[in-house]
Short mmCIF file of C-alpha atoms in Angstrom, two decimals:
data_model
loop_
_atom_site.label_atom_id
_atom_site.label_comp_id
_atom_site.label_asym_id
_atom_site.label_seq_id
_atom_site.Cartn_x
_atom_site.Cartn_y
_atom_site.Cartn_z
CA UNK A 1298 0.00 0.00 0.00
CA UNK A 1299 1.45 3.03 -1.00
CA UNK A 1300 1.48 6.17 1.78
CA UNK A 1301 -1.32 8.09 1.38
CA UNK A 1302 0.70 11.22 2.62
CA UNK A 1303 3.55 10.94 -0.54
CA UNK A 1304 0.71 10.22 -3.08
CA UNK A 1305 -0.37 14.05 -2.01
CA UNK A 1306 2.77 15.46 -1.91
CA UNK A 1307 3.11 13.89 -5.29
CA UNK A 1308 -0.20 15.00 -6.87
CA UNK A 1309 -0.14 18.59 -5.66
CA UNK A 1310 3.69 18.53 -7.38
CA UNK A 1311 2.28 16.97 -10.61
CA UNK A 1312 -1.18 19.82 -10.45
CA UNK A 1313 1.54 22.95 -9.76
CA UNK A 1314 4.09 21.22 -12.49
CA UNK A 1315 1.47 21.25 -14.87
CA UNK A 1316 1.23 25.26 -14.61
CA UNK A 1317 4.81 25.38 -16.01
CA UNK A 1318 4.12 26.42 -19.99
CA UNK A 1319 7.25 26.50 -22.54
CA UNK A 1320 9.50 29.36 -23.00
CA UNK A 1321 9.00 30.39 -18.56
CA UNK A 1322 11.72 30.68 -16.61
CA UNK A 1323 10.64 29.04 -13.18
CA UNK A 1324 12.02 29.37 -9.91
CA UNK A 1325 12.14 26.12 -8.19
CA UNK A 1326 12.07 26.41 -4.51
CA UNK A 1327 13.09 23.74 -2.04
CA UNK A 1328 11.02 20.72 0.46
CA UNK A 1329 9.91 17.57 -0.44
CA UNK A 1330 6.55 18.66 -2.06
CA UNK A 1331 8.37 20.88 -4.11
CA UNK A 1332 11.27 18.32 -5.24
CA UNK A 1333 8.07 16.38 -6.98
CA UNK A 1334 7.11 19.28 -8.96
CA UNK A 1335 10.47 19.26 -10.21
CA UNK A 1336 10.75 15.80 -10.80
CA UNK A 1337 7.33 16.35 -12.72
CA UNK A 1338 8.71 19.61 -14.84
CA UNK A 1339 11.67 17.52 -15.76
CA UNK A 1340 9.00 14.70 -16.83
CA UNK A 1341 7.24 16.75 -19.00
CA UNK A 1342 10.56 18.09 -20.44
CA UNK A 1343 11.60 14.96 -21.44
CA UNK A 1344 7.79 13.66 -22.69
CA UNK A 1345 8.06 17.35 -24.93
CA UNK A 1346 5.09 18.75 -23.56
CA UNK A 1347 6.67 21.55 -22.95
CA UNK A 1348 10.51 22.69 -24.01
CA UNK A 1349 12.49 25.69 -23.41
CA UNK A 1350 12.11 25.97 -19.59
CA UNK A 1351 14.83 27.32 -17.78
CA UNK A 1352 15.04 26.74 -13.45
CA UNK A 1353 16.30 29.12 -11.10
CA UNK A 1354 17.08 27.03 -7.82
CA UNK A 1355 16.13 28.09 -4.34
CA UNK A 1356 18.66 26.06 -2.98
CA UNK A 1357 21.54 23.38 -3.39
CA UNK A 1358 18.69 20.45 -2.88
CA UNK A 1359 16.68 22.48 -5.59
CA UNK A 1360 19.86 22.44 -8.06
CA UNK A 1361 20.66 18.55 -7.10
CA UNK A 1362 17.12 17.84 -8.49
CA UNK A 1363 16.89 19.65 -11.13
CA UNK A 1364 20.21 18.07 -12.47
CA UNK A 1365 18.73 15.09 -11.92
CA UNK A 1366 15.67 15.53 -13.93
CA UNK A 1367 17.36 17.57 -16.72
CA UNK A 1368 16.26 20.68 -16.21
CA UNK A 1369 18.16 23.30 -17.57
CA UNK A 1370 19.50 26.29 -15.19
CA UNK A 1371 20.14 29.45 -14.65
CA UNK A 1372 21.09 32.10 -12.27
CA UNK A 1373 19.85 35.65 -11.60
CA UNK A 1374 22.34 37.63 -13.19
CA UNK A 1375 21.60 36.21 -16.78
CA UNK A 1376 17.75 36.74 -16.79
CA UNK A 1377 15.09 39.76 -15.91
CA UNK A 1378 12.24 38.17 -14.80
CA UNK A 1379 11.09 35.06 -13.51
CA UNK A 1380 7.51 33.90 -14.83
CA UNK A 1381 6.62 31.50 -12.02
CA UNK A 1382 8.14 30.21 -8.65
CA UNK A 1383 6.98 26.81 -7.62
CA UNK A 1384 7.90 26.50 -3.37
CA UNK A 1385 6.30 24.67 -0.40
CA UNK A 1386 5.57 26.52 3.05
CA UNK A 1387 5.62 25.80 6.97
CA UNK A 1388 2.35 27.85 7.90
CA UNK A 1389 -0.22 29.10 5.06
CA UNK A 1390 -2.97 31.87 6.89
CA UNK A 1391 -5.77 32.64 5.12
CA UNK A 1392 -4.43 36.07 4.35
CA UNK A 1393 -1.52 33.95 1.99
CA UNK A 1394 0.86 35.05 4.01
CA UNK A 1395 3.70 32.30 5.10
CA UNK A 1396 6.37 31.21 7.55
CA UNK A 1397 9.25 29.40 5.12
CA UNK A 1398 12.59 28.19 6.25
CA UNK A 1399 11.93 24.85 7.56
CA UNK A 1400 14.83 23.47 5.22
CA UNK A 1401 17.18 26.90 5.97
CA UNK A 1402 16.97 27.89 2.34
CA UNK A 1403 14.50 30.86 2.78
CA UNK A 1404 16.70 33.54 2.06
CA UNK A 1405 17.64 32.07 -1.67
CA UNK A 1406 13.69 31.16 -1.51
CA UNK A 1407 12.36 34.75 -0.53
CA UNK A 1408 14.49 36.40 -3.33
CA UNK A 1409 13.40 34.27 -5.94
CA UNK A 1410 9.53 33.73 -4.85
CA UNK A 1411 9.32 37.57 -4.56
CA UNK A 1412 10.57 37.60 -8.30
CA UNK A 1413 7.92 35.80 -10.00
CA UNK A 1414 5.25 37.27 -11.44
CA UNK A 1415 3.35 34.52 -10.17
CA UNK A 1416 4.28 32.31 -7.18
CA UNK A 1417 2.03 29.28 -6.34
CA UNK A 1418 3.00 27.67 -2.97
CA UNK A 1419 2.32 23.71 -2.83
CA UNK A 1420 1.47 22.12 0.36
CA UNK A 1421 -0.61 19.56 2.17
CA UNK A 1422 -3.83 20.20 4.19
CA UNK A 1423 -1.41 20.15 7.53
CA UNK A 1424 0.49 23.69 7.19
CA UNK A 1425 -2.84 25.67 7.05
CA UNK A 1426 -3.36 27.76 10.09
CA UNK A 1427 -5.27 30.53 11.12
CA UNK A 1428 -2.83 32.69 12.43
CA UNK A 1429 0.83 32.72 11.21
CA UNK A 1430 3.10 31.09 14.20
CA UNK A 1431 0.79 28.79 15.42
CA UNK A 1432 2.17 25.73 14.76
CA UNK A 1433 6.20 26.74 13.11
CA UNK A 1434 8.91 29.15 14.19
CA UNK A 1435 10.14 31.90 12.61
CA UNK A 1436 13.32 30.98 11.11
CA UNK A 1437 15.80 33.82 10.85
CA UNK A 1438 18.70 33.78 8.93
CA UNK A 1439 22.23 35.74 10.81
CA UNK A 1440 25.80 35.91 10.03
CA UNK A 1441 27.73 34.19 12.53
CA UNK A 1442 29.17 37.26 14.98
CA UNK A 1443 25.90 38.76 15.57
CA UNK A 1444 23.94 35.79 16.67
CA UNK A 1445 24.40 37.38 20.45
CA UNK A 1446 23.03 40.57 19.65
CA UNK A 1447 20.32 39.50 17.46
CA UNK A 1448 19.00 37.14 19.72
CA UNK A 1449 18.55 39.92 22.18
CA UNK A 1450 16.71 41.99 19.72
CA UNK A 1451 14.84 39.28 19.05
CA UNK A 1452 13.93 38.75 22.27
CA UNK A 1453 13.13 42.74 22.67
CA UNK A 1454 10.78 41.58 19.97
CA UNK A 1455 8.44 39.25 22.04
CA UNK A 1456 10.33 36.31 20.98
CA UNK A 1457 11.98 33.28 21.94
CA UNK A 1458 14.84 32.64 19.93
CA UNK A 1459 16.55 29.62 19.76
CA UNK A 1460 20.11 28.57 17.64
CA UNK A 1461 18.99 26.00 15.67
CA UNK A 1462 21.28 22.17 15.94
CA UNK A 1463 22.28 20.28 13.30
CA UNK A 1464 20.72 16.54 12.88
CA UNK A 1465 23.36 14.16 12.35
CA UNK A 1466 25.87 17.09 12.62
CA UNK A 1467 27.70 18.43 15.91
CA UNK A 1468 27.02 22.06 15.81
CA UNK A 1469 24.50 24.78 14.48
CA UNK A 1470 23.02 24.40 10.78
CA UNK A 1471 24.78 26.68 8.42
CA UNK A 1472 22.74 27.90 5.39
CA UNK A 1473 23.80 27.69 1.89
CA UNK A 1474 25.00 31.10 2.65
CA UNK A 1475 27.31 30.16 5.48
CA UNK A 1476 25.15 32.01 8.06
CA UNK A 1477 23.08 30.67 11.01
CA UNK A 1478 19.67 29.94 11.86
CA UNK A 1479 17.76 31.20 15.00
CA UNK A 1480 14.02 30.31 15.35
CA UNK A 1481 11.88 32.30 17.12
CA UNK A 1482 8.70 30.82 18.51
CA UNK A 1483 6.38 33.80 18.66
CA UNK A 1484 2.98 33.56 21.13
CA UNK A 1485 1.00 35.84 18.49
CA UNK A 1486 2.00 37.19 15.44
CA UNK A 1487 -1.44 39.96 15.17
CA UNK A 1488 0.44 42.13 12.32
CA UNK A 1489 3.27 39.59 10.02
CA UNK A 1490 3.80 42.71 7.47
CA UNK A 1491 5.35 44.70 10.38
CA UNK A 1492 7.02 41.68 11.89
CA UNK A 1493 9.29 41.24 9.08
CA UNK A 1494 10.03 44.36 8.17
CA UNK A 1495 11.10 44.61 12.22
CA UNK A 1496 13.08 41.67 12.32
CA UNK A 1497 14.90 42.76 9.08
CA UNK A 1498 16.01 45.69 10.42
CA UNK A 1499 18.40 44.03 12.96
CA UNK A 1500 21.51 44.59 12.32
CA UNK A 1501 23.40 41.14 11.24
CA UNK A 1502 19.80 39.80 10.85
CA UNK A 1503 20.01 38.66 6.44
CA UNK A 1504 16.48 37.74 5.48
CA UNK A 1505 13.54 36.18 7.88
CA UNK A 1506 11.07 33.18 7.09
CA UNK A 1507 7.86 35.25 6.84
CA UNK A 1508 6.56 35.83 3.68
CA UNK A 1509 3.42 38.96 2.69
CA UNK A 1510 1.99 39.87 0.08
CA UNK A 1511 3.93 37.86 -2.51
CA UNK A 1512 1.45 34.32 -3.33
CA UNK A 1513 -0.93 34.55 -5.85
CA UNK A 1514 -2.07 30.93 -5.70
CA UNK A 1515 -1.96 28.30 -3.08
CA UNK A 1516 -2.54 24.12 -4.04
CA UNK A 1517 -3.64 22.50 -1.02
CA UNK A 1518 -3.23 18.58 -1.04
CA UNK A 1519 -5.94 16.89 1.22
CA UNK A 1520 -6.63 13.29 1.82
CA UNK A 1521 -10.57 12.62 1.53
CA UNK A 1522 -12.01 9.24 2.54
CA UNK A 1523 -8.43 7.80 1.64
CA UNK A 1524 -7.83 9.19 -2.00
CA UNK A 1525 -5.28 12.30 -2.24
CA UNK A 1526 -7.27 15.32 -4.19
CA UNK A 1527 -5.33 18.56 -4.85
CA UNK A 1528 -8.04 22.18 -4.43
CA UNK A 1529 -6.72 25.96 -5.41
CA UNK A 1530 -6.89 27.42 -2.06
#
């Protein structure tokens, strides 16, 4: 029997893949929903249903993939515009705004997503919320000699902050970036516009995993008396 929870993951990938038209340049952001619509792009690359798509990666894991599925890449420097970013989220409200930065790639994530003239965020049924902070952290991003002070602010803020461990690695995670994580848990987060443009405004602080104003479509995967089904949210 095959997990009910992947199928999802896999059809809201396949429904947000099959937004990709030839000729776009797509930003492909990073998380395991998100490395099926990749796998899917490069699918449909290879099928010919669509040709001429060039990927901007969110991350190392989002380059890995799309290597792997032969999908061509670029960076910033050598295009204008991104037509669509394709990323997953920690927390969706019902505003569309979003905590990212579960994988420590929102920085790379937030500049690309922010890009596209059309971002569609894939996740399953679990990261909606009503409030943003409910459930996830706020991940903050820091270079390395002004974790001290930042934590501080941070805590000036109304927040807990916490240096975030490495699994399976002694010591902090280090972002793709070479800077640190700190995530904050925050006990209400009433106005997320001016919470990120506060905790950007730290000094050492680099970018922050709330996202506003930015999604113009969210694809919610939900499991319904056992069969995965994929609704525009």
């Amino acid at each position: 029997m095959s997990d009910p929870v992947k199928v999802m993951k896999q059809e809201v990938g396949k429904a947000a893949a099959q937004r990709v038209e030839s000729g776009m340049i797509v930003g492909l952001g990073t998380g395991s929903t998100t490395a099926y619509a990749i796998e899917f792009i490069g699918d449909r690359l290879k099928k010919g249903e669509i040709s001429n798509i060039v990927g901007v990666p969110t991350s190392f894991q989002a380059e890995v993939l799309a290597k792997q599925y032969g999908i061509p890449l670029t960076t910033l420097d050598a295009i204008d515009h991104i037509d669509v970013a394709i990323d997953g989220a920690d927390e969706v409200d019902p505003q569309k705004n979003l905590i990212k930065g579960g994988g420590a790639a929102h920085t790379r994530e937030k500049v690309v997503d922010y890009l596209a003239k059309t971002f569609i965020v894939v996740v399953d049924e679990g990261k909606l919320v009503d409030k943003l902070g409910s459930t996830f952290k706020v991940p903050v991003e820091v270079i390395p000699m002004a974790i001290s002070p930042v934590m501080r602010a941070l805590e000036a803020l109304g927040g807990q902050p916490e240096l975030r461990m490495g699994i399976k690695k002694a010591g902090p995670v280090v972002t793709d970036q070479g800077n640190l994580v700190v995530d904050v848990k925050f006990n209400d987060i009433p106005n997320p516009v001016e919470l990120e443009q506060k905790i950007n405004n730290i000094p050492g602080v680099l970018e922050n995993g709330v996202f506003v104003n930015c999604v113009n479509t969210v694809l919610v995967g939900e499991i319904k008396d056992g069969q995965p089904s994929v609704r525009e949210f």
